[in-house]
mmCIF file of C-alpha atoms in Angstrom:
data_model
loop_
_atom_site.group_PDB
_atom_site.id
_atom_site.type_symbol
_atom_site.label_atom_id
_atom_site.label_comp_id
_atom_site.label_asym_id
_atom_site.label_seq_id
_atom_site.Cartn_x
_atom_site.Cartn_y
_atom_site.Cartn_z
ATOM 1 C CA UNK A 1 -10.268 -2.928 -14.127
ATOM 2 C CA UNK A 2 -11.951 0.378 -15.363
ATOM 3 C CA UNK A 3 -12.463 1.548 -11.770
ATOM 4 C CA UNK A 4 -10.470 1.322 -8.661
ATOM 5 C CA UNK A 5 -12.377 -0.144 -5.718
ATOM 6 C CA UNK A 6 -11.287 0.538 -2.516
ATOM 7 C CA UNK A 7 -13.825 -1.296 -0.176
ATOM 8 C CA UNK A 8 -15.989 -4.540 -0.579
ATOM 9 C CA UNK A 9 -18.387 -5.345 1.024
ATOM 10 C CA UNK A 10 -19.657 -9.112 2.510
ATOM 11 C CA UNK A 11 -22.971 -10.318 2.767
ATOM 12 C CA UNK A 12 -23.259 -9.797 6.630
ATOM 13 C CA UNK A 13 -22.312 -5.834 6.530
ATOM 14 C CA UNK A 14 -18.440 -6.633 7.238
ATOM 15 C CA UNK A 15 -16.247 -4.821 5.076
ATOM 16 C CA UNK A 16 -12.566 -4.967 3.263
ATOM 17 C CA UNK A 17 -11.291 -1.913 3.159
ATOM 18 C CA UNK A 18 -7.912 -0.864 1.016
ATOM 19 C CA UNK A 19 -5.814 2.091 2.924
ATOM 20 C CA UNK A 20 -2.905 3.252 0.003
ATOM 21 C CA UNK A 21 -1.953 7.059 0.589
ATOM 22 C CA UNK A 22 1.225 6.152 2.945
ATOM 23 C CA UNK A 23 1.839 2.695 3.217
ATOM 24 C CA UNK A 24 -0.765 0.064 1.723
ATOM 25 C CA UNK A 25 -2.748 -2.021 4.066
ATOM 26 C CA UNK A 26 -6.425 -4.078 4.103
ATOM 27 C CA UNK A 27 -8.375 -4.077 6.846
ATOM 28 C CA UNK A 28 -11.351 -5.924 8.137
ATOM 29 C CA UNK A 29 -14.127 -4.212 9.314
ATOM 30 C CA UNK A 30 -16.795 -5.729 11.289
ATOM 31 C CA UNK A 31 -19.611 -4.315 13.375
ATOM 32 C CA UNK A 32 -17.663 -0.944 13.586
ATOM 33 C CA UNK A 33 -14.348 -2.576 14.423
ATOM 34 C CA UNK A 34 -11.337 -3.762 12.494
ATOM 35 C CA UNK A 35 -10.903 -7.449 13.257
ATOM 36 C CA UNK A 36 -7.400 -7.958 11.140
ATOM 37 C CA UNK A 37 -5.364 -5.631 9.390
ATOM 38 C CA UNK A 38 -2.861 -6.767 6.238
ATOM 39 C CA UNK A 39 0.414 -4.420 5.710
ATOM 40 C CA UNK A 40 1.063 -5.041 2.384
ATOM 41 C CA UNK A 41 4.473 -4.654 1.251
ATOM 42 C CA UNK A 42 5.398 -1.658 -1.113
ATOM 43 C CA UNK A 43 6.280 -2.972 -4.203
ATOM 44 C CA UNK A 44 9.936 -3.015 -5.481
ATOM 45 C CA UNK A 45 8.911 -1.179 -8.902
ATOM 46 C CA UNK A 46 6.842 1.467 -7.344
ATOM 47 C CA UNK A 47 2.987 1.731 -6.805
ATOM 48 C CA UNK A 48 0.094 4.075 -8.978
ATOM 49 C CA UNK A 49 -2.598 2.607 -7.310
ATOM 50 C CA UNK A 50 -4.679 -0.679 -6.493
ATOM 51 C CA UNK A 51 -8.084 -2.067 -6.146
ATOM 52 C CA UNK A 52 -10.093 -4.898 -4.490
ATOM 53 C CA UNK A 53 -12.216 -7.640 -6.120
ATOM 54 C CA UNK A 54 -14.367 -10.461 -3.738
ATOM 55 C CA UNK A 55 -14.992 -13.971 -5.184
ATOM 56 C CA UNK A 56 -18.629 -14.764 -5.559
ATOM 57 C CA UNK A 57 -18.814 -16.801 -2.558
ATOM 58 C CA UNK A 58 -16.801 -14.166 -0.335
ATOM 59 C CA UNK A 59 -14.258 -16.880 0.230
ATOM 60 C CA UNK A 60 -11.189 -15.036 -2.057
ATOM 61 C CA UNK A 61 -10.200 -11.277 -1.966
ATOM 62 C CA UNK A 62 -7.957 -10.039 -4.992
ATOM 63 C CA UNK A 63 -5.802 -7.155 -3.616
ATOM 64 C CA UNK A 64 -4.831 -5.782 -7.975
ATOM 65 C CA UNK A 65 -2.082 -3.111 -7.947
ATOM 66 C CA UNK A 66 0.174 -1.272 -11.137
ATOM 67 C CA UNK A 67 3.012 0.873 -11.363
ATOM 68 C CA UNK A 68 1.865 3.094 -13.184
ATOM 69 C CA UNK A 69 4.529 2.155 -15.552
ATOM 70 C CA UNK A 70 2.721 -0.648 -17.986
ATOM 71 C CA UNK A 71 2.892 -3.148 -15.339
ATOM 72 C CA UNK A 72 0.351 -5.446 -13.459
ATOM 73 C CA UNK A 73 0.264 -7.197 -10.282
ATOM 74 C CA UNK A 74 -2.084 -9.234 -8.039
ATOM 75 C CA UNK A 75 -2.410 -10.667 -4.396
ATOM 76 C CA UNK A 76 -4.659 -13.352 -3.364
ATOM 77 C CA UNK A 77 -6.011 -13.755 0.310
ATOM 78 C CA UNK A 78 -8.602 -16.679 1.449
ATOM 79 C CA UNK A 79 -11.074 -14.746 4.202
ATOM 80 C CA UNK A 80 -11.043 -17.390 7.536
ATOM 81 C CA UNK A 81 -12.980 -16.261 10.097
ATOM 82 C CA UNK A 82 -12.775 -12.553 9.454
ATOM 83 C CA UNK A 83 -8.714 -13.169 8.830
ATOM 84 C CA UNK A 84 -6.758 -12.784 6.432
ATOM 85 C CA UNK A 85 -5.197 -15.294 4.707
ATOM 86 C CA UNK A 86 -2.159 -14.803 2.143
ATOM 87 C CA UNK A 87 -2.150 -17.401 -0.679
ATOM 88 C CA UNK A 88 -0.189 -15.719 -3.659
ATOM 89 C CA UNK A 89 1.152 -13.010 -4.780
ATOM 90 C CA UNK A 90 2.640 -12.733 -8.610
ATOM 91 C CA UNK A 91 4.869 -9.570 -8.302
ATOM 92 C CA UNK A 92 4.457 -6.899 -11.211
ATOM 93 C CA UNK A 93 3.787 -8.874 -14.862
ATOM 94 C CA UNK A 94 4.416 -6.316 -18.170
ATOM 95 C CA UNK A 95 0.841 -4.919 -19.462
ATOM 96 C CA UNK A 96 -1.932 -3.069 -18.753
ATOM 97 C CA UNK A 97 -5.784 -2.940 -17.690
ATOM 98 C CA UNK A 98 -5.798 -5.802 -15.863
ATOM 99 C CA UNK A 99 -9.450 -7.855 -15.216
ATOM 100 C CA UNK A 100 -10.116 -10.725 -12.948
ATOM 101 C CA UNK A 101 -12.183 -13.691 -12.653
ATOM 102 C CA UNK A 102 -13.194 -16.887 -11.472
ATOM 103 C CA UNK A 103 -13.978 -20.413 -12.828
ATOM 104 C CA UNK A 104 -14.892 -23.832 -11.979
ATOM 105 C CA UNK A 105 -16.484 -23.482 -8.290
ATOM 106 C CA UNK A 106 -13.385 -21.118 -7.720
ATOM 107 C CA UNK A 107 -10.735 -23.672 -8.441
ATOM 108 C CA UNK A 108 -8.726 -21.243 -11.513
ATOM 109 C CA UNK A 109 -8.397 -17.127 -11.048
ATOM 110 C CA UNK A 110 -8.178 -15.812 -14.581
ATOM 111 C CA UNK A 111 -6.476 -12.662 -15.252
ATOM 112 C CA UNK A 112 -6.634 -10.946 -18.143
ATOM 113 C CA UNK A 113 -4.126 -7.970 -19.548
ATOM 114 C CA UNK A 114 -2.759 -5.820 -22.934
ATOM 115 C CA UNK A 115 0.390 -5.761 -23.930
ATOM 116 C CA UNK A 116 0.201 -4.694 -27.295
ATOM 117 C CA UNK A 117 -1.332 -2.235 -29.359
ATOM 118 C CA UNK A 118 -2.774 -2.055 -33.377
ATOM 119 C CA UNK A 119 -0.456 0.127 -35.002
ATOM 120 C CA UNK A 120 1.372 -1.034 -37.953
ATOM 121 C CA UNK A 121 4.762 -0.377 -36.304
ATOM 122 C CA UNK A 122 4.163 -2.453 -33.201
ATOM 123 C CA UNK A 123 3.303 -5.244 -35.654
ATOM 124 C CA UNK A 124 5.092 -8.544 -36.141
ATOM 125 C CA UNK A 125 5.888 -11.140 -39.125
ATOM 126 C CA UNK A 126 5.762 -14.667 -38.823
ATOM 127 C CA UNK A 127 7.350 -17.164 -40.509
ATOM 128 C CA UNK A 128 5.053 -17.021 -43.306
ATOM 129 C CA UNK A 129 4.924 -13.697 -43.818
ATOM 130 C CA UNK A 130 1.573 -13.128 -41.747
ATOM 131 C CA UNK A 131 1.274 -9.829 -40.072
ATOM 132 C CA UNK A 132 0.169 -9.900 -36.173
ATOM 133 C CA UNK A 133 -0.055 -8.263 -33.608
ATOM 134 C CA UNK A 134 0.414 -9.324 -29.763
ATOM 135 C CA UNK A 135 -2.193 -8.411 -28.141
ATOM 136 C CA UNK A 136 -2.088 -9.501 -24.080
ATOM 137 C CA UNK A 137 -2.270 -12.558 -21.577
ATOM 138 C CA UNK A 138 -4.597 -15.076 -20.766
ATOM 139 C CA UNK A 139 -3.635 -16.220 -17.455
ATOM 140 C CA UNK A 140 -4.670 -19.152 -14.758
ATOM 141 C CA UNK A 141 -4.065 -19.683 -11.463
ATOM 142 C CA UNK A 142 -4.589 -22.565 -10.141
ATOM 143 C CA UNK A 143 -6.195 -22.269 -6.472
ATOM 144 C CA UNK A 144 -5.196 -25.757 -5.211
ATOM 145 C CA UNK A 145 -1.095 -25.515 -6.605
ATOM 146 C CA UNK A 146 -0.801 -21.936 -7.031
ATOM 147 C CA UNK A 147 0.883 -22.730 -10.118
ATOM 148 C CA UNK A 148 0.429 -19.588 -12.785
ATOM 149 C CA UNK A 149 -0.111 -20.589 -16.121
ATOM 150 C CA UNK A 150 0.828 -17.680 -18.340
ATOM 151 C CA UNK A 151 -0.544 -17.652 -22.512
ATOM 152 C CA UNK A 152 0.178 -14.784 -24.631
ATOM 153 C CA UNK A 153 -2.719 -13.768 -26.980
ATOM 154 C CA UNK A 154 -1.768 -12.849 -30.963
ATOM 155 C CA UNK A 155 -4.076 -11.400 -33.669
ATOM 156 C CA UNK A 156 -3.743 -11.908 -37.144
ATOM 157 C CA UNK A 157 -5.853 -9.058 -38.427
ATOM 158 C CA UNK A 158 -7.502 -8.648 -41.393
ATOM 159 C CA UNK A 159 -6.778 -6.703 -44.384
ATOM 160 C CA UNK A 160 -9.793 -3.982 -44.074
ATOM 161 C CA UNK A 161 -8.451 -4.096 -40.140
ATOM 162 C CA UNK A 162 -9.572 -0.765 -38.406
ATOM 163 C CA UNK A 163 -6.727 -0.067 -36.047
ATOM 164 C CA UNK A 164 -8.314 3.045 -33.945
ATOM 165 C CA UNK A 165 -11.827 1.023 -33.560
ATOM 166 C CA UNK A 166 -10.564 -2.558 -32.565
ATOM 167 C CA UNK A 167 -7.923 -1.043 -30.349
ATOM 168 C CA UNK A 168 -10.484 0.236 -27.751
ATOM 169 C CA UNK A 169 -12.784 -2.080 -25.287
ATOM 170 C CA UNK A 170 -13.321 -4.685 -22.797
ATOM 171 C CA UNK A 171 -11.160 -7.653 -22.357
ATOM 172 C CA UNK A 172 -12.112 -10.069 -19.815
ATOM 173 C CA UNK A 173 -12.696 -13.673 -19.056
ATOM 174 C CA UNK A 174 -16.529 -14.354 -19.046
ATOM 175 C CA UNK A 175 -17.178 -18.086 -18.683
ATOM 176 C CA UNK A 176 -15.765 -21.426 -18.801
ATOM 177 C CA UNK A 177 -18.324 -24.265 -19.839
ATOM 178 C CA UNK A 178 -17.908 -27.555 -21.999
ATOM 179 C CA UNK A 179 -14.314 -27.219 -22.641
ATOM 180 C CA UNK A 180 -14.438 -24.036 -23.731
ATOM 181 C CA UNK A 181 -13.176 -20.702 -22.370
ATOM 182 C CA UNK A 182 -14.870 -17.527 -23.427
ATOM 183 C CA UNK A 183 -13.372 -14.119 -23.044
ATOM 184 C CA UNK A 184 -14.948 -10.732 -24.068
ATOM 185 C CA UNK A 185 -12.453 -8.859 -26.976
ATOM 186 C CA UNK A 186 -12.922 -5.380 -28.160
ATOM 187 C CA UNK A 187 -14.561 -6.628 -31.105
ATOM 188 C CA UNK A 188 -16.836 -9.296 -29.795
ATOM 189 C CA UNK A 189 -16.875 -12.942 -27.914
ATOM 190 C CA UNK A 190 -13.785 -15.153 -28.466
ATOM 191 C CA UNK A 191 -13.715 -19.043 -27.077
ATOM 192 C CA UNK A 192 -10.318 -21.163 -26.625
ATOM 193 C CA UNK A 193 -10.160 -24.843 -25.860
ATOM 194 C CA UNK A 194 -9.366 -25.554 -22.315
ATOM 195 C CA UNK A 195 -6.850 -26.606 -21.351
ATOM 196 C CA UNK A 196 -5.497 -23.683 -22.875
ATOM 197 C CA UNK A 197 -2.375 -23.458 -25.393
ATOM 198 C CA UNK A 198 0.676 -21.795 -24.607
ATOM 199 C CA UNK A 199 0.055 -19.242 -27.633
ATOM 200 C CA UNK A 200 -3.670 -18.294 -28.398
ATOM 201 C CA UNK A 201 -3.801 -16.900 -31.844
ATOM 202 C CA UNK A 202 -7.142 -15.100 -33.344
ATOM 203 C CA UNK A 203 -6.785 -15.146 -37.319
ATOM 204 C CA UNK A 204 -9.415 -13.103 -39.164
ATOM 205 C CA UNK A 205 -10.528 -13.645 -42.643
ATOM 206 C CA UNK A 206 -8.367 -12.212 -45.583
#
């Protein structure tokens, strides 16, 4: 998320409001006066910060936190009568610049991370010989099992590749529609089949 958000607001002036300078807590603010108050635990591998997302239909509130130490973590909480509700939490996952969304009437959370970057020594060879890179995580949640479906995304770049340009930008799911899940890479739009493989691999043209 390129900016941490401590506060969200609803659509009748109530408010969700992240406290993180001693211990880390969410509160919910109504007409002036805190109506339920979350103490969320300090994570095991430390805490650099966190930031809150609402679900379009103010029914989901995603609590994202790091380390500060290239790792990722999310909590989940369903808003019941200005409550709060803990679904899931997924603990601290390796990467970085983590982005959240939701799909199909708020059914799947998809979060999106990197992992890996362009330069020719953090590259890999497959069995072929074919030179990739691994680039992040595609991840679903499913709302109704709170299963978390975890795919790891690898590039197979091209040889007129530009490391320092491609390395640099958004990645984040945008929509899912038709079978088809869209995400927005540094270099432009990519769509995957859904249901989703366990490996999602972008090749580009020799």
């Amino acid at each position: 998320m390129d900016a941490l958000v401590n506060l969200v607001t609803f659509a009748d002036g109530s408010k969700i409001i992240l406290q993180d300078e001693d211990d880390i807590s969410l509160s919910f603010v109504s007409n002036g006066k805190a109506k339920d108050t979350f103490q969320f635990p300090y994570p095991s591998g430390g805490y650099g910060g966190g930031s809150l997302l609402r679900s379009p239909s103010e029914k989901y509130v995603i609590f994202s936190y790091f380390s500060g130490e290239s790792e990722e973590g999310f909590a989940l909480f369903e808003i019941v009568d200005h409550q709060f509700k803990f679904l899931y939490d997924s603990g601290y996952l390796y990467g970085e610049d983590a982005n959240y969304g939701f799909a199909d009437d708020e059914k799947i959370l998809i979060q999106t991370f990197r992992t890996g970057s362009w330069y020719k020594e953090n590259a890999k060879t497959d069995e072929n010989g074919d030179m990739y890179y691994e680039f992040g995580e595609l991840n679903l949640l499913d709302l109704e099992t709170f299963s978390l479906d975890r795919h790891t995304v690898l590039v197979y770049p091209s040889d007129d590749w530009e490391e320092e340009k491609t390395d640099v930008g958004t990645f984040l799911f945008t929509d899912m529609a038709d079978g088809m899940l869209r995400v927005e890479m540094p270099w432009g739009s990519e769509i995957f089949p859904y249901p989703l493989q366990e490996t999602l691999m972008i090749r580009f043209g020799k």
